[in-house]
XYZ file of C-alpha atoms in Angstrom:
570
model
C -23.216 12.131 -45.099
C -23.376 8.394 -44.448
C -25.007 7.499 -47.776
C -22.174 9.200 -49.687
C -19.566 7.456 -47.522
C -21.251 4.082 -48.148
C -21.095 4.673 -51.915
C -17.366 5.407 -51.652
C -16.879 2.166 -49.707
C -18.918 0.112 -52.188
C -16.811 1.462 -55.060
C -13.786 -0.503 -53.832
C -11.692 2.458 -52.718
C -9.328 2.385 -49.762
C -11.138 4.622 -47.285
C -10.443 6.536 -44.080
C -13.691 7.078 -42.131
C -13.526 9.738 -39.451
C -15.647 12.350 -37.719
C -16.406 13.563 -34.235
C -17.839 11.266 -31.574
C -21.440 10.246 -32.224
C -21.430 10.665 -36.008
C -22.110 6.963 -36.626
C -18.773 5.528 -37.775
C -19.569 2.096 -36.333
C -23.084 2.175 -37.800
C -21.658 2.921 -41.254
C -19.145 0.080 -40.968
C -21.886 -2.353 -39.958
C -23.882 -1.331 -43.032
C -20.862 -2.035 -45.260
C -20.068 -5.324 -43.509
C -23.626 -6.527 -44.074
C -23.460 -5.413 -47.721
C -20.320 -7.527 -48.233
C -21.594 -10.586 -46.353
C -24.823 -10.714 -48.355
C -22.592 -10.922 -51.438
C -20.537 -13.755 -49.894
C -17.512 -11.636 -49.046
C -16.266 -12.005 -45.463
C -14.222 -8.951 -44.474
C -11.541 -9.206 -41.803
C -12.372 -6.873 -38.926
C -9.612 -5.918 -36.501
C -8.921 -3.293 -33.862
C -6.026 -2.444 -31.525
C -7.877 -3.614 -28.396
C -10.295 -6.432 -27.708
C -12.960 -4.065 -26.418
C -12.856 -1.987 -29.595
C -12.881 -5.118 -31.774
C -15.966 -6.461 -29.995
C -18.081 -3.513 -31.207
C -17.917 -4.944 -34.740
C -17.517 -8.624 -33.909
C -13.835 -8.633 -34.856
C -10.557 -9.540 -33.184
C -7.364 -7.812 -32.154
C -4.717 -6.851 -34.691
C -2.027 -8.784 -32.807
C -4.138 -11.939 -32.826
C -5.247 -11.792 -36.465
C -1.764 -11.053 -37.809
C -0.020 -13.416 -35.359
C 2.200 -10.617 -34.051
C 2.484 -12.012 -30.532
C 3.769 -9.158 -28.384
C 5.572 -7.453 -31.295
C 4.739 -4.114 -32.833
C 7.313 -4.295 -35.632
C 8.530 -7.169 -37.814
C 11.745 -8.173 -39.565
C 12.576 -10.485 -42.472
C 13.175 -13.546 -40.269
C 9.833 -13.134 -38.539
C 8.004 -12.781 -41.871
C 9.679 -15.991 -43.058
C 8.425 -17.818 -39.983
C 4.887 -16.548 -40.579
C 4.933 -17.632 -44.232
C 5.501 -21.240 -43.118
C 2.229 -21.343 -41.168
C -0.498 -22.999 -43.244
C -3.387 -21.518 -41.297
C -2.065 -18.028 -42.067
C -1.628 -18.940 -45.720
C -5.287 -19.979 -45.809
C -6.445 -16.905 -43.862
C -4.649 -14.343 -46.023
C -5.243 -16.061 -49.370
C -8.990 -15.496 -48.885
C -8.657 -11.959 -47.546
C -10.222 -9.379 -49.868
C -11.302 -6.573 -47.522
C -9.630 -5.454 -44.280
C -11.387 -3.150 -41.780
C -9.300 -1.575 -39.005
C -11.425 0.161 -36.370
C -10.273 2.699 -33.730
C -7.320 3.606 -35.934
C -6.383 6.444 -33.561
C -5.048 3.804 -31.153
C -2.873 2.057 -33.776
C 0.836 2.942 -33.727
C 2.770 3.602 -36.970
C 4.935 0.521 -36.250
C 1.915 -1.797 -36.103
C 0.361 -0.189 -39.175
C 3.558 -0.716 -41.182
C 3.811 -4.314 -39.938
C 0.323 -5.108 -41.291
C 1.363 -3.710 -44.673
C 4.563 -5.797 -44.760
C 2.784 -9.011 -43.725
C 0.050 -8.667 -46.354
C 2.511 -7.824 -49.150
C 4.439 -10.995 -48.258
C 1.433 -13.325 -48.092
C -0.222 -11.897 -51.200
C 3.154 -11.943 -52.989
C 2.145 -8.610 -54.465
C 4.189 -5.473 -53.873
C 1.250 -3.087 -53.648
C 0.067 -1.422 -50.408
C -1.417 -4.080 -48.110
C -1.047 -6.675 -50.853
C -3.609 -4.960 -53.089
C -6.698 -5.613 -50.928
C -9.317 -2.989 -50.037
C -8.441 -1.340 -46.712
C -10.976 0.542 -44.573
C -9.678 2.588 -41.638
C -12.060 4.072 -39.096
C -11.498 6.293 -36.105
C -11.175 9.773 -34.687
C -7.683 11.067 -33.920
C -9.137 13.451 -31.343
C -9.933 10.415 -29.210
C -7.544 8.158 -27.302
C -4.098 7.804 -28.908
C -1.869 4.683 -28.966
C -0.543 3.604 -25.574
C 3.239 3.926 -25.376
C 5.643 3.131 -22.556
C 7.926 5.985 -23.598
C 7.555 9.233 -25.616
C 7.917 8.832 -29.386
C 8.337 11.374 -32.147
C 5.808 9.515 -34.336
C 2.838 7.986 -32.529
C -0.037 7.874 -35.054
C -0.778 5.450 -37.905
C -1.033 8.298 -40.431
C 2.671 9.000 -39.823
C 3.574 5.628 -41.352
C 4.650 5.627 -45.041
C 2.111 2.831 -45.553
C -0.716 5.304 -44.883
C 0.374 7.561 -47.741
C 0.815 4.590 -50.081
C -2.820 3.516 -49.632
C -4.114 6.622 -51.471
C -7.098 6.743 -49.146
C -10.401 8.438 -49.887
C -11.397 10.367 -46.766
C -14.956 10.392 -45.390
C -15.335 12.960 -42.589
C -18.823 12.242 -41.211
C -20.574 15.402 -40.079
C -24.092 14.637 -38.817
C -24.137 13.837 -35.092
C -26.434 10.980 -34.054
C -25.485 10.852 -30.373
C -25.689 14.428 -29.024
C -29.009 16.270 -29.181
C -27.842 19.394 -27.378
C -26.281 22.509 -28.925
C -24.407 23.415 -25.721
C -22.633 20.064 -25.504
C -21.872 20.072 -29.224
C -20.341 23.546 -28.842
C -18.068 22.337 -26.017
C -16.925 19.297 -28.020
C -16.309 21.479 -31.079
C -14.260 23.872 -28.912
C -12.097 20.961 -27.723
C -11.606 19.851 -31.334
C -10.637 23.417 -32.251
C -8.113 23.592 -29.402
C -9.686 26.769 -28.026
C -12.098 26.493 -25.128
C -14.377 29.538 -25.064
C -15.426 31.342 -21.920
C -18.974 30.189 -22.625
C -17.888 26.530 -22.657
C -16.018 26.949 -19.361
C -19.110 28.571 -17.854
C -21.291 25.670 -18.961
C -18.859 23.089 -17.570
C -18.560 24.996 -14.282
C -22.350 25.067 -14.027
C -22.313 21.243 -14.090
C -19.797 20.962 -11.220
C -21.223 18.461 -8.695
C -24.653 19.117 -10.176
C -27.399 16.877 -8.815
C -28.978 15.129 -11.803
C -32.730 14.792 -12.048
C -32.633 11.376 -13.738
C -34.491 9.141 -11.304
C -31.500 6.780 -11.099
C -27.816 6.906 -10.200
C -25.742 8.047 -13.202
C -22.728 6.046 -14.398
C -19.437 7.339 -12.971
C -16.537 7.703 -15.411
C -13.005 7.618 -13.997
C -9.585 7.640 -15.578
C -8.196 4.770 -13.449
C -9.351 1.142 -13.015
C -8.578 1.179 -9.307
C -11.278 3.776 -8.605
C -13.833 1.959 -10.755
C -13.392 -1.482 -9.162
C -13.481 -0.071 -5.661
C -16.700 1.862 -6.208
C -18.589 -0.967 -7.936
C -17.665 -3.566 -5.324
C -18.498 -1.327 -2.391
C -21.824 -0.203 -3.845
C -22.941 -3.788 -4.503
C -21.988 -4.829 -0.965
C -24.010 -1.946 0.439
C -27.240 -3.326 -1.020
C -29.267 -5.439 1.433
C -31.134 -7.377 -1.240
C -30.575 -11.034 -2.156
C -27.629 -11.703 -4.514
C -28.183 -13.518 -7.829
C -25.118 -15.039 -9.442
C -24.802 -15.483 -13.212
C -22.002 -17.726 -14.472
C -21.331 -18.027 -18.189
C -22.206 -21.023 -20.374
C -19.945 -21.904 -23.255
C -19.326 -24.073 -26.278
C -15.937 -24.604 -27.929
C -12.336 -25.065 -26.846
C -11.103 -23.465 -23.640
C -8.474 -21.562 -25.622
C -11.101 -19.907 -27.836
C -13.390 -19.267 -24.870
C -10.518 -17.422 -23.151
C -10.046 -15.360 -26.304
C -13.687 -14.278 -26.126
C -13.282 -13.074 -22.543
C -10.069 -11.227 -23.407
C -11.553 -9.540 -26.462
C -15.047 -8.600 -25.265
C -16.832 -7.076 -22.295
C -18.465 -10.421 -21.419
C -17.948 -11.489 -17.799
C -17.160 -14.955 -16.473
C -19.440 -14.217 -13.579
C -21.583 -11.341 -12.408
C -23.458 -10.954 -9.142
C -26.528 -8.744 -9.240
C -28.960 -7.514 -6.628
C -32.185 -5.565 -6.701
C -31.352 -1.831 -7.021
C -27.953 -2.529 -8.624
C -26.925 0.045 -11.232
C -26.045 -1.705 -14.493
C -25.005 -0.972 -18.037
C -25.726 -3.102 -21.102
C -22.566 -4.285 -22.877
C -24.078 -5.501 -26.137
C -26.235 -4.089 -28.918
C -29.763 -5.465 -29.247
C -32.045 -2.649 -30.453
C -34.920 -5.126 -31.012
C -35.008 -5.809 -27.268
C -34.645 -2.139 -26.370
C -30.974 -1.696 -25.504
C -27.599 -0.906 -27.047
C -24.026 -1.035 -25.787
C -24.099 1.737 -23.175
C -27.789 1.741 -22.168
C -27.953 2.231 -18.407
C -30.568 1.187 -15.895
C -31.352 -0.288 -12.510
C -32.251 -3.865 -11.567
C -35.827 -3.687 -10.262
C -36.342 -7.395 -9.663
C -35.882 -10.931 -10.966
C -38.181 -13.255 -12.896
C -37.333 -16.893 -13.699
C -33.934 -16.108 -12.131
C -33.310 -13.466 -14.811
C -32.894 -9.762 -13.990
C -35.547 -7.193 -14.842
C -33.856 -3.901 -15.706
C -35.626 -0.567 -15.836
C -33.738 1.634 -18.286
C -33.320 5.374 -17.936
C -36.175 5.988 -20.389
C -38.578 3.986 -18.199
C -38.723 0.725 -20.164
C -38.533 -2.585 -18.294
C -36.512 -5.344 -19.947
C -36.264 -8.984 -18.926
C -32.578 -9.538 -19.636
C -31.805 -12.923 -21.177
C -28.498 -14.510 -22.155
C -26.651 -13.048 -25.124
C -24.001 -14.804 -27.214
C -20.428 -13.728 -27.888
C -18.802 -15.855 -30.583
C -15.557 -16.341 -32.463
C -15.651 -17.248 -36.142
C -12.907 -18.677 -38.292
C -12.165 -17.228 -41.722
C -14.840 -19.331 -43.410
C -17.465 -17.900 -41.077
C -17.877 -21.055 -38.971
C -18.387 -20.370 -35.265
C -15.608 -22.049 -33.265
C -16.577 -20.924 -29.762
C -19.493 -19.190 -28.060
C -19.948 -17.707 -24.620
C -23.471 -17.066 -23.317
C -23.901 -14.612 -20.461
C -26.122 -11.851 -19.150
C -25.137 -8.723 -21.185
C -24.756 -6.541 -18.103
C -21.950 -4.991 -16.104
C -22.087 -3.161 -12.793
C -22.136 0.503 -13.680
C -21.884 2.697 -10.682
C -18.490 3.362 -12.314
C -16.540 2.480 -15.513
C -13.220 3.687 -16.967
C -13.137 6.319 -19.684
C -11.030 3.957 -21.805
C -13.745 1.264 -21.717
C -16.474 3.808 -22.356
C -15.109 4.638 -25.819
C -17.822 3.700 -28.309
C -20.648 3.815 -25.749
C -23.615 6.176 -25.551
C -24.656 7.126 -22.005
C -27.885 8.802 -20.977
C -26.115 10.522 -18.087
C -22.737 10.360 -16.376
C -20.810 11.559 -13.354
C -17.345 12.311 -14.735
C -14.151 12.830 -12.756
C -11.348 14.252 -14.909
C -9.194 15.406 -11.978
C -6.644 12.625 -12.644
C -6.553 12.926 -16.444
C -3.170 11.671 -17.658
C -3.612 11.477 -21.445
C -4.819 13.911 -24.105
C -8.213 12.950 -25.498
C -9.566 11.435 -22.262
C -11.747 14.444 -21.479
C -13.070 14.579 -25.029
C -13.945 10.869 -25.011
C -15.659 11.138 -21.606
C -17.763 14.201 -22.445
C -18.760 12.845 -25.833
C -20.324 9.724 -24.280
C -23.423 11.630 -23.165
C -26.302 12.862 -25.326
C -27.086 16.087 -23.509
C -25.361 18.535 -21.152
C -28.226 17.988 -18.678
C -26.902 14.450 -18.261
C -23.513 15.650 -16.953
C -22.382 15.807 -13.336
C -18.753 16.998 -13.422
C -16.671 16.141 -10.356
C -13.507 17.943 -11.422
C -10.892 18.306 -14.144
C -7.209 19.176 -14.379
C -5.205 21.161 -16.944
C -4.968 18.188 -19.332
C -8.648 17.256 -19.237
C -9.754 19.388 -22.195
C -6.601 19.000 -24.274
C -6.171 17.119 -27.540
C -2.949 16.366 -29.370
C -1.688 19.629 -30.972
C -0.515 17.701 -34.019
C -4.081 16.561 -34.716
C -5.282 20.156 -34.514
C -2.872 21.030 -37.321
C -4.032 18.321 -39.722
C -7.805 18.417 -39.071
C -8.506 21.031 -41.766
C -6.520 18.987 -44.308
C -8.605 15.916 -43.461
C -11.827 17.890 -43.990
C -10.578 19.196 -47.341
C -9.734 15.650 -48.460
C -13.240 14.552 -47.454
C -14.876 17.323 -49.489
C -12.817 16.309 -52.510
C -13.887 12.640 -52.187
C -17.530 13.656 -51.757
C -17.456 15.945 -54.806
C -15.867 13.224 -56.952
C -18.413 10.494 -56.155
C -21.362 12.921 -56.406
C -20.493 13.600 -60.068
C -21.051 9.932 -60.999
C -24.578 9.065 -62.189
C -26.622 6.485 -60.271
C -26.460 4.059 -63.190
C -22.692 4.289 -63.433
C -22.408 3.946 -59.664
C -24.383 0.687 -59.709
C -22.152 -0.649 -62.487
C -19.102 0.361 -60.466
C -20.430 -1.483 -57.394
C -21.174 -4.634 -59.398
C -17.780 -4.609 -61.096
C -15.987 -4.349 -57.784
C -17.940 -7.210 -56.160
C -17.238 -9.407 -59.175
C -13.531 -8.529 -59.052
C -13.211 -9.838 -55.483
C -15.234 -13.014 -56.094
C -18.596 -11.968 -54.648
C -22.067 -12.773 -55.973
C -24.176 -10.257 -57.914
C -27.346 -12.245 -58.642
C -30.260 -10.483 -56.882
C -32.070 -13.688 -55.885
C -28.890 -15.115 -54.356
C -28.288 -11.857 -52.478
C -31.843 -11.927 -51.105
C -31.308 -15.488 -49.892
C -28.052 -14.499 -48.204
C -29.866 -11.640 -46.466
C -32.446 -14.122 -45.123
C -29.672 -16.453 -43.986
C -27.929 -13.602 -42.198
C -31.130 -12.584 -40.403
C -31.946 -16.129 -39.271
C -28.508 -17.200 -37.995
C -28.784 -18.923 -34.614
C -26.212 -20.688 -32.512
C -27.253 -23.639 -30.337
C -25.639 -23.616 -26.904
C -25.993 -26.943 -25.084
C -26.444 -26.659 -21.338
C -23.786 -28.236 -19.171
C -25.577 -30.284 -16.536
C -22.704 -30.158 -14.035
C -22.937 -27.104 -11.719
C -19.869 -24.928 -12.103
C -19.006 -24.959 -8.369
C -19.001 -28.780 -8.438
C -16.458 -28.666 -11.270
C -14.340 -26.493 -8.986
C -14.760 -28.990 -6.137
C -13.474 -31.807 -8.356
C -10.149 -29.969 -8.747
C -9.587 -29.035 -5.097
C -7.529 -32.136 -4.341
C -5.062 -31.502 -7.188
C -4.709 -27.738 -6.559
C -2.195 -26.484 -3.993
C -3.516 -22.923 -3.814
C -6.622 -20.957 -4.739
C -4.542 -19.339 -7.481
C -3.768 -22.802 -8.935
C -7.451 -23.699 -8.709
C -8.441 -20.506 -10.524
C -5.884 -21.195 -13.262
C -7.117 -24.777 -13.727
C -10.734 -23.626 -13.997
C -9.957 -20.605 -16.174
C -11.722 -18.297 -13.695
C -10.738 -15.311 -11.612
C -9.710 -15.851 -7.984
C -12.851 -13.999 -6.872
C -15.052 -16.466 -8.761
C -13.273 -19.433 -7.169
C -13.744 -17.961 -3.684
C -17.466 -17.697 -4.452
C -17.498 -21.363 -5.448
C -15.713 -22.362 -2.234
C -18.228 -20.385 -0.170
C -21.124 -22.221 -1.867
C -19.404 -25.566 -1.324
C -18.685 -24.779 2.330
C -22.325 -23.866 2.876
C -23.457 -27.136 1.286
C -20.827 -29.318 3.039
C -19.744 -27.844 6.377
C -17.114 -30.595 6.857
C -15.436 -29.950 3.480
C -11.658 -29.861 3.981
C -10.319 -26.535 2.718
C -7.520 -26.255 5.274
C -4.751 -25.902 2.680
C -6.405 -22.699 1.435
C -6.445 -21.087 4.879
C -4.708 -17.651 4.926
C -1.414 -17.222 6.791
C -1.759 -16.898 10.540
C -1.171 -13.118 10.737
C -3.882 -12.259 8.198
C -6.270 -14.803 9.644
C -5.897 -13.512 13.220
C -6.416 -9.914 12.080
C -9.665 -10.821 10.320
C -10.784 -13.006 13.230
C -10.277 -10.183 15.756
C -12.119 -7.692 13.528
C -15.065 -10.068 13.120
C -15.322 -10.684 16.890
C -15.299 -6.940 17.649
C -17.875 -6.115 14.969
C -20.189 -8.851 16.167
C -19.852 -7.547 19.708
C -20.819 -4.024 18.579
C -23.823 -5.503 16.759
C -24.308 -2.442 14.552
C -27.234 -3.379 12.289
C -25.692 -1.476 9.360
C -22.760 -3.930 9.445
C -25.026 -6.894 8.709
C -27.131 -7.883 5.694
C -30.776 -8.944 5.913
C -29.830 -12.601 6.269
C -27.601 -11.817 9.265
C -24.251 -12.098 7.485
C -21.489 -9.686 8.398
C -20.705 -7.370 5.460
C -17.216 -7.203 3.983
C -16.941 -3.416 3.967
C -16.975 -2.911 7.775
C -14.340 -5.653 8.147
C -12.190 -4.009 5.484
C -12.512 -0.613 7.175
C -11.894 -2.045 10.657
C -8.584 -3.402 9.340
C -7.592 0.029 7.922
C -7.441 -1.476 4.400
C -4.444 -3.617 5.454
C -6.137 -6.822 4.276
C -7.685 -7.078 0.819
C -11.266 -8.112 0.131
C -10.261 -11.492 -1.332
C -8.111 -12.326 1.722
C -11.030 -11.369 3.980
C -13.425 -13.576 2.029
C -11.075 -16.561 2.251
C -10.621 -16.054 6.011
C -14.397 -15.937 6.454
C -14.633 -19.448 5.008
C -13.027 -20.653 8.223
C -14.865 -18.324 10.605
C -18.535 -18.087 9.672
């Protein structure tokens, strides 16, 4: 149970937190992080990917440990790291390290962290003697590898054994509320799919969901996701509203935020767009993974009706980067939404979805099917579009060790349960004192108030973002150069150019004109479509849609190329 696991964490042990999807691993970690911060201990929180790190407000392993593109380290590299003062400062203060989504961490990276911390702490104990918390489920997505390896999991590193971890296998599910779905997930974890589970899954094949809104589509490949979301948005006749981020801090740190979170530089929304929230804010009625539909706009902010019927006026949320002392060095403010007709299974890890349309027909990695199915709360929220032979598989090696992990968890639970409450409290206090934290109750209460009242002021930039783009047109040879200078995607820059062209019809953009062959193809397609005058090819304001142009060209010209050509045609 979570309260027992929290006691084990507070005792100063090195801990491995695991359990099936939906058992509250992230919730438990957030409880422990808050406990430490209110005692003036700032834990380092890292994860193998930026998306995973963002769930706990952390950063990537490679960034925090200055690994660059390496997975393994040698003596020369360690020597070069030891010369960096900012790393000396960072690691000298490090008392507690939390590594989330440990299933995606390779043994090479795990060993490298151990070696780096031993060197900086100048202490030849595992991870330099600090408390290490590992969290994750090895039944979920494994480390990405360009080639097959005999050892692919962090627990296969000698450093794992040296940590003498206490294991906490969380059992109570907080996400699923349906016995049928739980049975299917348990079958996958057992490596034996029952006939009953197959029957249930088959009964959900292309099932029409009675949800009142379009369910999120989960696909294994990015290409399918991007195509569906773009096409669906273009198909809506309603007025587009564009939301471009506001920021404070250096451009370098702002770029880090975009790379390590789900925040978008720009998002275009329309009435009836299907969206998903990408941040947790329970007070306002949503968490990371809440789905809904845009039902209107008020004060130029979207109103989203969630799947449970609540209407939320969605305001800007902040994504920030902190340095080791807890000072915020950069902040991005943006609408916490993402188009959600479709998302990838990889990016869905950690989310809770009310319903989903899942296509597992192109599954290429063990664990993908398990992750996808475990996103939903109830089997009634599943529309299954297909699955292949790999879809319900998990790594056979994990099947072998799962019972051992459960046994280790029972042992840890039995040990801590034998300690009286009084002795436990003394143990907690002694550990906090040993790592330099505060134990005075009044001070802790004040820190709790400070934590609850933290606000970041984001000054508004008075210069419109498309005007900033205009100011760099003269010094940019191509749209790609312009995008690089602005730190935006090419699609965003094309949007800016379209706005500028609309405001100044004589604006000289000739150097950005597509090559003659592409341009003539688009021009001919536009002329023919206008001649046909099919009303479905035009939006309410009379503009020709992109999709019919794209289809008329047999997908030979990409959407971005079409949009650039249209700057010189419409």
